[in-house]
Amino acid sequence: MKVLVVGSGGREHALAWKLAQSPAVETVYCAPGNAGCRQAGKVVDIDVEDASALADFAKAQHVDLTVVGPELPLVGGIADLFQQRGLALYGPTRAAAQVEGSKRFANELLHRHGISSKKFAVFDDAASAKAYVRRQGAPIVVKADGLAAGKGVKVARTVEEAERHIDACLVEGVFGEAGEVVVIEECLEGQECSIKVFTDGETVVPMVPSQDYKRIGDADTGDNTGGMGCYSPVPAVDDEIFRHIVENMITPAVRGLAEEGIVYRGTLYAGCILTAQGPEILEFNCRFGDPETQVVLPRLDGDLVEILQATVEGRLSEVEVRWLKERAVCVVVASGGYPGSYEKGKPIKGLQEAESEAGVVVFHAGTALRDGQLVTNGGRVLGVTALGASFAEARERAYRAVSKIEFEKMYYRKDIALRAVQAAE
Ligand code: GLY
């Protein structure tokens, strides 16, 4: 069969890499992909937001399954368009993708179905929002309701900081339409983790848990990024917590949507926090995580395409999903300056040496080929994943592989998975 992966980051390379391993898959296309995706298949120059051109391509090339990486096309309704055109696509419809597309929708869903007790309020005028923040006090979380390229959420440590974010959203229009409504949430404390599931709207099959590192600097300092590394499983998520989150939080959300006429088919990603009072869901995403996919898929012991097809066809209950016991650690290698401004086009050396380390696979994110030379082409450049019998082994392998890679102004965090190694000791 032929599959098409939509997107161009490390997540999409990991999806293409895993799909290419399936005996049923003869061709993997990636649109637009990156230099790494060329190892798994063919890259096609179509923008992720051009749903109509992607559907034309899928139709013309007789693509059997399209798998969407990023949230933007899903929230924009790519699944609906493919459905109308009789094309199979893995990912939720526009209505279902609201779990990520609207923070208000997600919070109201969780409360309607008794899943969350997190306090929240919704505003479209700055004066009322600020009065609410002053009554509640800080720390407090202010979120632009819609998609804001990862910049819409502010964990405000002071009332003034919260007020500035309210102004950015509701007065200055920094986030455009996405910031015309703000959701203000109580600030919860605890370790974060993400639990993703495959679901066809009825059956819910969890993936292994993972934890990512959002800040740019060691010891969680500096600006927020798309994710600087991650590991799986998560020692803090024991069997009981895992079962509770899957059975009492994620499954009721899927069932609740179905009762309301929204069949959720695809990956549902719950960003969770483990508070002293128990786990809470901080946010939903309507897709695989990045870089979490780079530690989750290497631990999948089986055929990804079989799971995705069964999900799309509403027969996920027929598939057995197994996971490797090995630990996985992914270290993201970034361009110096990221998440601020950075340069592109820097030649990358040492990848072969890195990939020849035991248990290591290097996923490309911001890479391109220029005149046959591999060069940097984004903020997050590579995700170096290693599997190992222990966190210590996986971590050691990942960092040894990273040490073989070289490009000008290369940057990476030095403390990825250290917490997991210490917890496992
Ligand atoms: N790493 C966070 C995300 O994928 O949303």
Tab-separated table of C-alpha atoms and ligand atoms in Angstrom:
chain	number	residue	atom	x	y	z
A	1	MET	CA	0.000	0.000	0.000
A	2	LYS	CA	0.930	3.677	-0.339
A	3	VAL	CA	0.885	6.073	2.598
A	4	LEU	CA	1.268	9.837	2.749
A	5	VAL	CA	2.621	11.566	5.872
A	6	VAL	CA	1.721	15.255	6.141
A	7	GLY	CA	4.245	17.483	7.935
A	8	SER	CA	7.948	18.259	8.032
A	9	GLY	CA	9.269	17.783	11.558
A	10	GLY	CA	10.871	15.077	13.670
A	11	ARG	CA	7.449	13.640	14.439
A	12	GLU	CA	6.756	13.150	10.747
A	13	HIS	CA	10.147	11.540	10.128
A	14	ALA	CA	9.411	9.138	13.006
A	15	LEU	CA	5.986	8.334	11.533
A	16	ALA	CA	7.466	7.768	8.067
A	17	TRP	CA	10.296	5.645	9.538
A	18	LYS	CA	7.860	3.400	11.421
A	19	LEU	CA	5.350	3.148	8.557
A	20	ALA	CA	8.133	2.190	6.119
A	21	GLN	CA	8.903	-0.844	8.321
A	22	SER	CA	5.467	-2.325	7.664
A	23	PRO	CA	5.484	-5.290	5.254
A	24	ALA	CA	2.216	-3.932	3.844
A	25	VAL	CA	3.706	-0.545	2.893
A	26	GLU	CA	5.472	-0.251	-0.457
A	27	THR	CA	5.730	3.558	-0.703
A	28	VAL	CA	5.807	6.332	1.897
A	29	TYR	CA	5.341	9.901	0.656
A	30	CYS	CA	6.025	12.878	2.943
A	31	ALA	CA	4.600	16.311	2.223
A	32	PRO	CA	6.642	18.397	2.470
A	33	GLY	CA	8.919	16.229	4.665
A	34	ASN	CA	12.595	16.906	5.395
A	35	ALA	CA	15.924	15.416	4.377
A	36	GLY	CA	15.454	12.482	6.783
A	37	CYS	CA	12.078	11.570	5.295
A	38	ARG	CA	13.907	10.816	2.031
A	39	GLN	CA	15.439	7.772	3.770
A	40	ALA	CA	11.941	6.434	4.487
A	41	GLY	CA	10.312	7.407	1.218
A	42	LYS	CA	9.724	10.213	-1.250
A	43	VAL	CA	9.211	13.861	-0.413
A	44	VAL	CA	6.533	15.866	-2.170
A	45	ASP	CA	6.535	19.644	-2.242
A	46	ILE	CA	3.015	20.401	-0.974
A	47	ASP	CA	2.325	22.711	1.959
A	48	VAL	CA	0.669	21.149	5.027
A	49	GLU	CA	-2.058	23.777	4.891
A	50	ASP	CA	-3.004	23.102	1.274
A	51	ALA	CA	-5.552	20.379	2.056
A	52	SER	CA	-7.015	20.461	-1.414
A	53	ALA	CA	-3.622	19.893	-3.120
A	54	LEU	CA	-2.859	17.085	-0.648
A	55	ALA	CA	-6.191	15.410	-1.483
A	56	ASP	CA	-5.495	15.812	-5.225
A	57	PHE	CA	-2.101	14.162	-4.738
A	58	ALA	CA	-3.565	11.313	-2.648
A	59	LYS	CA	-6.220	10.701	-5.301
A	60	ALA	CA	-3.821	10.855	-8.248
A	61	GLN	CA	-1.218	8.568	-6.619
A	62	HIS	CA	-3.811	6.105	-5.245
A	63	VAL	CA	-2.606	6.710	-1.690
A	64	ASP	CA	-4.301	4.201	0.624
A	65	LEU	CA	-3.823	6.124	3.873
A	66	THR	CA	-2.827	9.696	4.738
A	67	VAL	CA	-1.441	10.365	8.228
A	68	VAL	CA	-1.446	13.959	9.460
A	69	GLY	CA	1.262	15.163	11.872
A	70	PRO	CA	0.551	18.809	12.800
A	71	GLU	CA	-2.576	20.283	14.354
A	72	LEU	CA	-3.147	23.147	11.936
A	73	PRO	CA	-4.507	21.103	9.008
A	74	LEU	CA	-6.617	18.985	11.386
A	75	VAL	CA	-8.171	22.006	13.086
A	76	GLY	CA	-8.691	23.420	9.590
A	77	GLY	CA	-10.730	20.364	8.548
A	78	ILE	CA	-8.414	18.251	6.353
A	79	ALA	CA	-10.066	15.056	7.645
A	80	ASP	CA	-13.491	16.325	6.570
A	81	LEU	CA	-12.224	17.192	3.090
A	82	PHE	CA	-10.585	13.788	2.625
A	83	GLN	CA	-13.780	12.100	3.867
A	84	GLN	CA	-15.862	14.048	1.325
A	85	ARG	CA	-13.501	12.917	-1.407
A	86	GLY	CA	-13.577	9.260	-0.329
A	87	LEU	CA	-9.933	9.236	0.834
A	88	ALA	CA	-8.734	7.472	4.001
A	89	LEU	CA	-7.014	9.794	6.478
A	90	TYR	CA	-5.773	9.186	10.025
A	91	GLY	CA	-6.668	12.163	12.214
A	92	PRO	CA	-9.782	13.734	13.747
A	93	THR	CA	-12.391	15.802	11.942
A	94	ARG	CA	-12.575	19.564	12.415
A	95	ALA	CA	-15.309	19.131	15.070
A	96	ALA	CA	-13.227	16.611	17.015
A	97	ALA	CA	-9.996	18.592	16.613
A	98	GLN	CA	-11.600	21.395	18.625
A	99	VAL	CA	-10.148	19.628	21.672
A	100	GLU	CA	-6.913	21.375	20.641
A	101	GLY	CA	-8.314	24.173	18.483
A	102	SER	CA	-10.283	25.714	21.361
A	103	LYS	CA	-9.098	25.704	24.965
A	104	ARG	CA	-12.613	26.703	25.954
A	105	PHE	CA	-14.096	23.675	24.161
A	106	ALA	CA	-11.627	21.332	25.906
A	107	ASN	CA	-12.256	22.764	29.375
A	108	GLU	CA	-16.030	22.706	28.937
A	109	LEU	CA	-15.897	19.113	27.663
A	110	LEU	CA	-13.871	18.012	30.700
A	111	HIS	CA	-16.250	19.753	33.098
A	112	ARG	CA	-19.455	18.603	31.377
A	113	HIS	CA	-18.369	15.012	31.817
A	114	GLY	CA	-17.059	15.379	35.356
A	115	ILE	CA	-13.466	14.637	34.320
A	116	SER	CA	-11.788	17.755	35.657
A	117	SER	CA	-12.273	19.956	38.683
A	118	LYS	CA	-9.716	22.522	37.538
A	119	LYS	CA	-11.167	26.018	37.966
A	120	PHE	CA	-11.427	28.078	34.753
A	121	ALA	CA	-13.234	31.094	33.310
A	122	VAL	CA	-13.697	32.459	29.787
A	123	PHE	CA	-13.582	36.135	28.713
A	124	ASP	CA	-13.739	38.219	25.581
A	125	ASP	CA	-13.209	41.597	27.247
A	126	ALA	CA	-10.002	42.655	28.940
A	127	ALA	CA	-11.553	44.555	31.875
A	128	SER	CA	-13.554	41.556	33.124
A	129	ALA	CA	-10.616	39.201	32.533
A	130	LYS	CA	-8.282	41.436	34.556
A	131	ALA	CA	-10.821	41.871	37.368
A	132	TYR	CA	-11.070	38.053	37.555
A	133	VAL	CA	-7.269	37.680	37.672
A	134	ARG	CA	-7.053	40.266	40.477
A	135	ARG	CA	-9.690	38.353	42.468
A	136	GLN	CA	-7.946	34.997	41.939
A	137	GLY	CA	-4.348	36.200	42.377
A	138	ALA	CA	-1.188	34.680	40.891
A	139	PRO	CA	0.220	32.310	39.795
A	140	ILE	CA	-2.488	31.872	37.188
A	141	VAL	CA	-2.642	30.564	33.619
A	142	VAL	CA	-3.891	32.741	30.743
A	143	LYS	CA	-4.508	31.007	27.408
A	144	ALA	CA	-5.491	32.342	24.022
A	145	ASP	CA	-8.488	30.187	23.101
A	146	GLY	CA	-7.284	29.202	19.627
A	147	LEU	CA	-4.075	27.951	18.003
A	148	ALA	CA	-1.252	30.438	18.491
A	149	ALA	CA	1.847	28.555	17.328
A	150	GLY	CA	2.642	27.459	20.874
A	151	LYS	CA	2.841	31.047	22.140
A	152	GLY	CA	-0.741	31.500	23.375
A	153	VAL	CA	-0.308	29.996	26.841
A	154	LYS	CA	1.189	32.075	29.647
A	155	VAL	CA	1.835	30.667	33.097
A	156	ALA	CA	1.806	34.045	34.843
A	157	ARG	CA	3.784	34.279	38.069
A	158	THR	CA	2.327	37.714	38.889
A	159	VAL	CA	-1.000	39.481	38.324
A	160	GLU	CA	0.827	42.049	36.148
A	161	GLU	CA	2.201	39.317	33.896
A	162	ALA	CA	-1.291	37.846	33.523
A	163	GLU	CA	-2.682	41.286	32.685
A	164	ARG	CA	-0.015	41.805	30.017
A	165	HIS	CA	-0.979	38.515	28.336
A	166	ILE	CA	-4.667	39.451	28.506
A	167	ASP	CA	-3.813	42.731	26.763
A	168	ALA	CA	-1.709	40.917	24.152
A	169	CYS	CA	-4.694	38.694	23.344
A	170	LEU	CA	-7.733	40.925	23.758
A	171	VAL	CA	-6.416	44.467	23.193
A	172	GLU	CA	-3.355	44.253	20.936
A	173	GLY	CA	-4.576	41.286	18.883
A	174	VAL	CA	-1.105	39.695	18.886
A	175	PHE	CA	-2.610	36.273	18.178
A	176	GLY	CA	-5.308	37.469	15.773
A	177	GLU	CA	-8.580	35.517	15.900
A	178	ALA	CA	-6.978	32.857	18.124
A	179	GLY	CA	-6.718	35.435	20.918
A	180	GLU	CA	-10.178	36.992	20.667
A	181	VAL	CA	-11.244	34.876	23.625
A	182	VAL	CA	-9.066	34.013	26.622
A	183	VAL	CA	-9.388	31.113	29.007
A	184	ILE	CA	-8.047	31.698	32.503
A	185	GLU	CA	-7.206	28.626	34.521
A	186	GLU	CA	-6.024	27.893	38.016
A	187	CYS	CA	-2.295	27.096	38.065
A	188	LEU	CA	-1.596	23.527	39.141
A	189	GLU	CA	1.716	22.265	40.492
A	190	GLY	CA	3.258	18.877	39.828
A	191	GLN	CA	5.207	16.751	37.393
A	192	GLU	CA	3.885	16.818	33.848
A	193	CYS	CA	3.560	13.849	31.516
A	194	SER	CA	1.786	13.100	28.312
A	195	ILE	CA	-0.417	10.139	27.597
A	196	LYS	CA	-1.572	9.584	24.050
A	197	VAL	CA	-4.108	7.091	22.842
A	198	PHE	CA	-5.208	5.648	19.542
A	199	THR	CA	-8.996	5.822	19.400
A	200	ASP	CA	-11.679	5.099	16.835
A	201	GLY	CA	-14.285	6.899	18.953
A	202	GLU	CA	-15.246	3.742	20.831
A	203	THR	CA	-12.120	1.717	21.624
A	204	VAL	CA	-9.279	3.529	23.384
A	205	VAL	CA	-5.778	2.009	23.186
A	206	PRO	CA	-3.103	3.847	25.161
A	207	MET	CA	0.421	4.425	23.965
A	208	VAL	CA	3.297	4.324	26.443
A	209	PRO	CA	3.606	7.506	28.552
A	210	SER	CA	6.316	10.073	27.929
A	211	GLN	CA	7.628	13.291	29.403
A	212	ASP	CA	9.089	16.164	27.427
A	213	TYR	CA	11.291	19.129	28.291
A	214	LYS	CA	9.731	22.378	27.151
A	215	ARG	CA	12.326	24.947	28.267
A	216	ILE	CA	15.429	25.741	26.260
A	217	GLY	CA	17.894	25.663	29.173
A	218	ASP	CA	19.149	22.989	31.544
A	219	ALA	CA	17.228	22.688	34.829
A	220	ASP	CA	14.104	23.981	33.019
A	221	THR	CA	15.303	27.551	32.590
A	222	GLY	CA	14.748	30.050	29.785
A	223	ASP	CA	12.110	30.307	27.091
A	224	ASN	CA	9.547	27.726	26.095
A	225	THR	CA	10.275	25.685	22.972
A	226	GLY	CA	8.481	23.039	20.950
A	227	GLY	CA	10.314	20.462	23.115
A	228	MET	CA	14.036	19.897	23.682
A	229	GLY	CA	13.923	16.193	24.424
A	230	CYS	CA	11.902	13.506	26.128
A	231	TYR	CA	11.873	10.018	27.501
A	232	SER	CA	9.539	7.058	27.883
A	233	PRO	CA	8.179	5.507	30.067
A	234	VAL	CA	7.717	7.948	32.978
A	235	PRO	CA	8.737	6.588	36.399
A	236	ALA	CA	6.258	8.923	38.147
A	237	VAL	CA	3.379	7.364	36.175
A	238	ASP	CA	2.843	4.034	37.911
A	239	ASP	CA	0.302	1.455	36.692
A	240	GLU	CA	-2.443	2.839	38.906
A	241	ILE	CA	-2.015	6.452	37.767
A	242	PHE	CA	-1.750	5.307	34.144
A	243	ARG	CA	-4.945	3.253	34.371
A	244	HIS	CA	-6.746	6.095	36.132
A	245	ILE	CA	-5.819	8.621	33.442
A	246	VAL	CA	-6.740	6.291	30.578
A	247	GLU	CA	-9.910	4.791	32.043
A	248	ASN	CA	-11.333	7.614	34.133
A	249	MET	CA	-10.170	10.666	32.182
A	250	ILE	CA	-9.336	10.046	28.512
A	251	THR	CA	-11.909	7.324	27.798
A	252	PRO	CA	-14.820	9.331	29.292
A	253	ALA	CA	-13.740	12.322	27.174
A	254	VAL	CA	-13.855	10.179	24.002
A	255	ARG	CA	-17.201	8.667	25.016
A	256	GLY	CA	-18.520	12.099	26.008
A	257	LEU	CA	-17.680	13.459	22.565
A	258	ALA	CA	-19.381	10.456	20.941
A	259	GLU	CA	-22.538	11.034	23.010
A	260	GLU	CA	-22.534	14.595	21.721
A	261	GLY	CA	-22.291	13.371	18.136
A	262	ILE	CA	-18.536	13.814	17.630
A	263	VAL	CA	-16.716	10.590	16.787
A	264	TYR	CA	-13.028	11.135	17.600
A	265	ARG	CA	-10.778	9.043	15.330
A	266	GLY	CA	-7.044	9.468	15.539
A	267	THR	CA	-4.492	10.208	18.225
A	268	LEU	CA	-5.758	11.990	21.322
A	269	TYR	CA	-2.920	13.465	23.372
A	270	ALA	CA	-3.601	14.325	27.002
A	271	GLY	CA	-1.076	16.683	28.565
A	272	CYS	CA	-1.381	15.734	32.238
A	273	ILE	CA	-0.082	17.027	35.539
A	274	LEU	CA	0.368	14.858	38.607
A	275	THR	CA	-0.822	17.068	41.472
A	276	ALA	CA	-0.872	16.160	45.160
A	277	GLN	CA	-4.655	15.722	44.759
A	278	GLY	CA	-4.292	13.383	41.778
A	279	PRO	CA	-3.792	13.702	38.017
A	280	GLU	CA	-5.430	16.492	36.005
A	281	ILE	CA	-5.592	17.073	32.275
A	282	LEU	CA	-3.940	20.409	31.420
A	283	GLU	CA	-4.683	20.266	27.714
A	284	PHE	CA	-5.641	18.022	24.849
A	285	ASN	CA	-3.852	17.851	21.534
A	286	CYS	CA	-5.467	16.287	18.472
A	287	ARG	CA	-2.260	14.642	17.154
A	288	PHE	CA	0.966	12.854	18.002
A	289	GLY	CA	3.452	14.859	20.098
A	290	ASP	CA	6.753	16.245	18.892
A	291	PRO	CA	9.310	15.115	20.111
A	292	GLU	CA	7.305	12.513	22.083
A	293	THR	CA	6.609	10.478	18.938
A	294	GLN	CA	10.376	10.026	18.617
A	295	VAL	CA	10.396	7.993	21.862
A	296	VAL	CA	6.945	6.393	21.614
A	297	LEU	CA	7.151	4.855	18.117
A	298	PRO	CA	10.578	3.231	18.623
A	299	ARG	CA	8.944	1.382	21.542
A	300	LEU	CA	6.020	0.129	19.426
A	301	ASP	CA	6.447	-3.594	18.896
A	302	GLY	CA	4.357	-4.116	15.794
A	303	ASP	CA	2.924	-2.668	12.634
A	304	LEU	CA	1.872	0.982	12.899
A	305	VAL	CA	-0.078	0.969	9.643
A	306	GLU	CA	-2.262	-1.877	10.886
A	307	ILE	CA	-3.206	0.169	13.977
A	308	LEU	CA	-3.853	3.368	12.025
A	309	GLN	CA	-5.964	1.621	9.394
A	310	ALA	CA	-8.025	-0.167	12.034
A	311	THR	CA	-8.566	3.182	13.780
A	312	VAL	CA	-9.746	4.876	10.597
A	313	GLU	CA	-12.077	1.962	9.848
A	314	GLY	CA	-13.566	1.876	13.373
A	315	ARG	CA	-12.254	-1.601	14.228
A	316	LEU	CA	-9.436	-0.772	16.635
A	317	SER	CA	-10.750	-3.418	19.070
A	318	GLU	CA	-9.521	-6.091	16.604
A	319	VAL	CA	-5.860	-5.038	16.842
A	320	GLU	CA	-3.356	-6.080	19.493
A	321	VAL	CA	-0.930	-3.267	20.375
A	322	ARG	CA	2.309	-4.276	22.105
A	323	TRP	CA	5.198	-2.218	23.447
A	324	LEU	CA	8.862	-2.927	24.066
A	325	LYS	CA	10.040	-2.856	27.668
A	326	GLU	CA	13.184	-0.924	26.722
A	327	ARG	CA	13.556	2.690	27.825
A	328	ALA	CA	13.782	5.438	25.202
A	329	VAL	CA	15.495	8.823	25.426
A	330	CYS	CA	15.440	11.522	22.741
A	331	VAL	CA	17.796	14.526	22.808
A	332	VAL	CA	16.817	17.367	20.476
A	333	VAL	CA	19.726	19.092	18.734
A	334	ALA	CA	18.837	22.678	17.875
A	335	SER	CA	20.240	25.698	16.033
A	336	GLY	CA	21.937	28.212	18.372
A	337	GLY	CA	19.497	31.059	19.083
A	338	TYR	CA	16.354	28.890	18.969
A	339	PRO	CA	13.562	29.527	20.079
A	340	GLY	CA	14.527	33.094	19.094
A	341	SER	CA	16.171	33.887	15.777
A	342	TYR	CA	18.748	31.490	14.348
A	343	GLU	CA	20.622	30.894	11.113
A	344	LYS	CA	19.915	28.138	8.606
A	345	GLY	CA	22.037	26.381	6.000
A	346	LYS	CA	24.807	25.143	8.333
A	347	PRO	CA	26.433	21.905	7.060
A	348	ILE	CA	25.761	18.944	9.383
A	349	LYS	CA	28.518	16.376	9.954
A	350	GLY	CA	28.822	13.113	11.857
A	351	LEU	CA	25.347	11.663	11.324
A	352	GLN	CA	26.594	8.298	10.103
A	353	GLU	CA	28.840	7.959	13.156
A	354	ALA	CA	25.924	8.920	15.415
A	355	GLU	CA	23.600	6.422	13.787
A	356	SER	CA	26.114	3.610	14.073
A	357	GLU	CA	25.887	3.746	17.895
A	358	ALA	CA	23.965	0.772	19.348
A	359	GLY	CA	20.230	1.373	19.761
A	360	VAL	CA	20.316	4.821	18.151
A	361	VAL	CA	18.112	6.311	15.479
A	362	VAL	CA	18.428	9.937	14.387
A	363	PHE	CA	15.187	11.637	13.393
A	364	HIS	CA	15.480	14.733	11.240
A	365	ALA	CA	13.395	17.831	12.013
A	366	GLY	CA	14.808	21.035	10.483
A	367	THR	CA	17.093	19.604	7.809
A	368	ALA	CA	17.397	19.991	4.047
A	369	LEU	CA	19.673	18.822	1.257
A	370	ARG	CA	21.502	21.620	-0.610
A	371	ASP	CA	23.631	20.429	-3.545
A	372	GLY	CA	23.878	17.003	-1.942
A	373	GLN	CA	24.999	18.420	1.423
A	374	LEU	CA	22.862	17.952	4.539
A	375	VAL	CA	22.238	21.364	6.134
A	376	THR	CA	20.243	22.851	8.978
A	377	ASN	CA	16.854	24.232	7.992
A	378	GLY	CA	15.016	24.984	11.232
A	379	GLY	CA	15.206	25.646	14.960
A	380	ARG	CA	14.955	22.049	16.065
A	381	VAL	CA	17.301	20.236	13.707
A	382	LEU	CA	17.551	16.600	14.839
A	383	GLY	CA	16.081	14.293	17.472
A	384	VAL	CA	18.605	11.697	18.573
A	385	THR	CA	16.748	8.735	20.075
A	386	ALA	CA	18.301	5.767	21.827
A	387	LEU	CA	16.760	2.651	23.305
A	388	GLY	CA	18.398	0.869	26.238
A	389	ALA	CA	17.701	-1.723	28.887
A	390	SER	CA	17.711	1.076	31.494
A	391	PHE	CA	17.287	4.859	31.396
A	392	ALA	CA	20.980	5.162	32.188
A	393	GLU	CA	21.914	3.055	29.154
A	394	ALA	CA	19.473	4.803	26.793
A	395	ARG	CA	20.643	8.224	27.973
A	396	GLU	CA	24.303	7.328	27.655
A	397	ARG	CA	23.769	6.024	24.116
A	398	ALA	CA	21.782	9.103	23.063
A	399	TYR	CA	24.394	11.561	24.351
A	400	ARG	CA	27.270	9.536	22.900
A	401	ALA	CA	25.540	9.736	19.510
A	402	VAL	CA	24.930	13.485	19.944
A	403	SER	CA	28.648	13.963	20.644
A	404	LYS	CA	29.417	12.662	17.115
A	405	ILE	CA	27.249	15.332	15.454
A	406	GLU	CA	28.613	18.723	14.502
A	407	PHE	CA	27.303	21.927	12.996
A	408	GLU	CA	28.034	25.564	13.641
A	409	LYS	CA	26.228	26.940	16.719
A	410	MET	CA	24.700	23.547	17.544
A	411	TYR	CA	22.870	23.538	20.887
A	412	TYR	CA	21.285	20.838	23.056
A	413	ARG	CA	20.260	20.382	26.665
A	414	LYS	CA	22.578	18.278	28.792
A	415	ASP	CA	20.021	17.098	31.361
A	416	ILE	CA	17.455	15.195	29.276
A	417	ALA	CA	16.189	12.110	31.173
A	418	LEU	CA	18.479	12.729	34.136
A	419	ARG	CA	15.345	12.867	36.287
A	420	ALA	CA	14.281	9.444	34.977
A	421	VAL	CA	17.729	7.956	35.647
A	422	GLN	CA	17.644	9.293	39.222
A	423	ALA	CA	14.058	8.085	39.804
A	424	ALA	CA	14.942	4.622	38.530
A	425	GLU	CA	18.038	4.250	40.778
B	1	GLY	N1	5.877	18.388	22.796
B	1	GLY	C1	4.624	18.997	22.959
B	1	GLY	C2	3.660	18.827	21.875
B	1	GLY	O1	3.834	18.067	20.952
B	1	GLY	O2	2.624	19.496	21.922
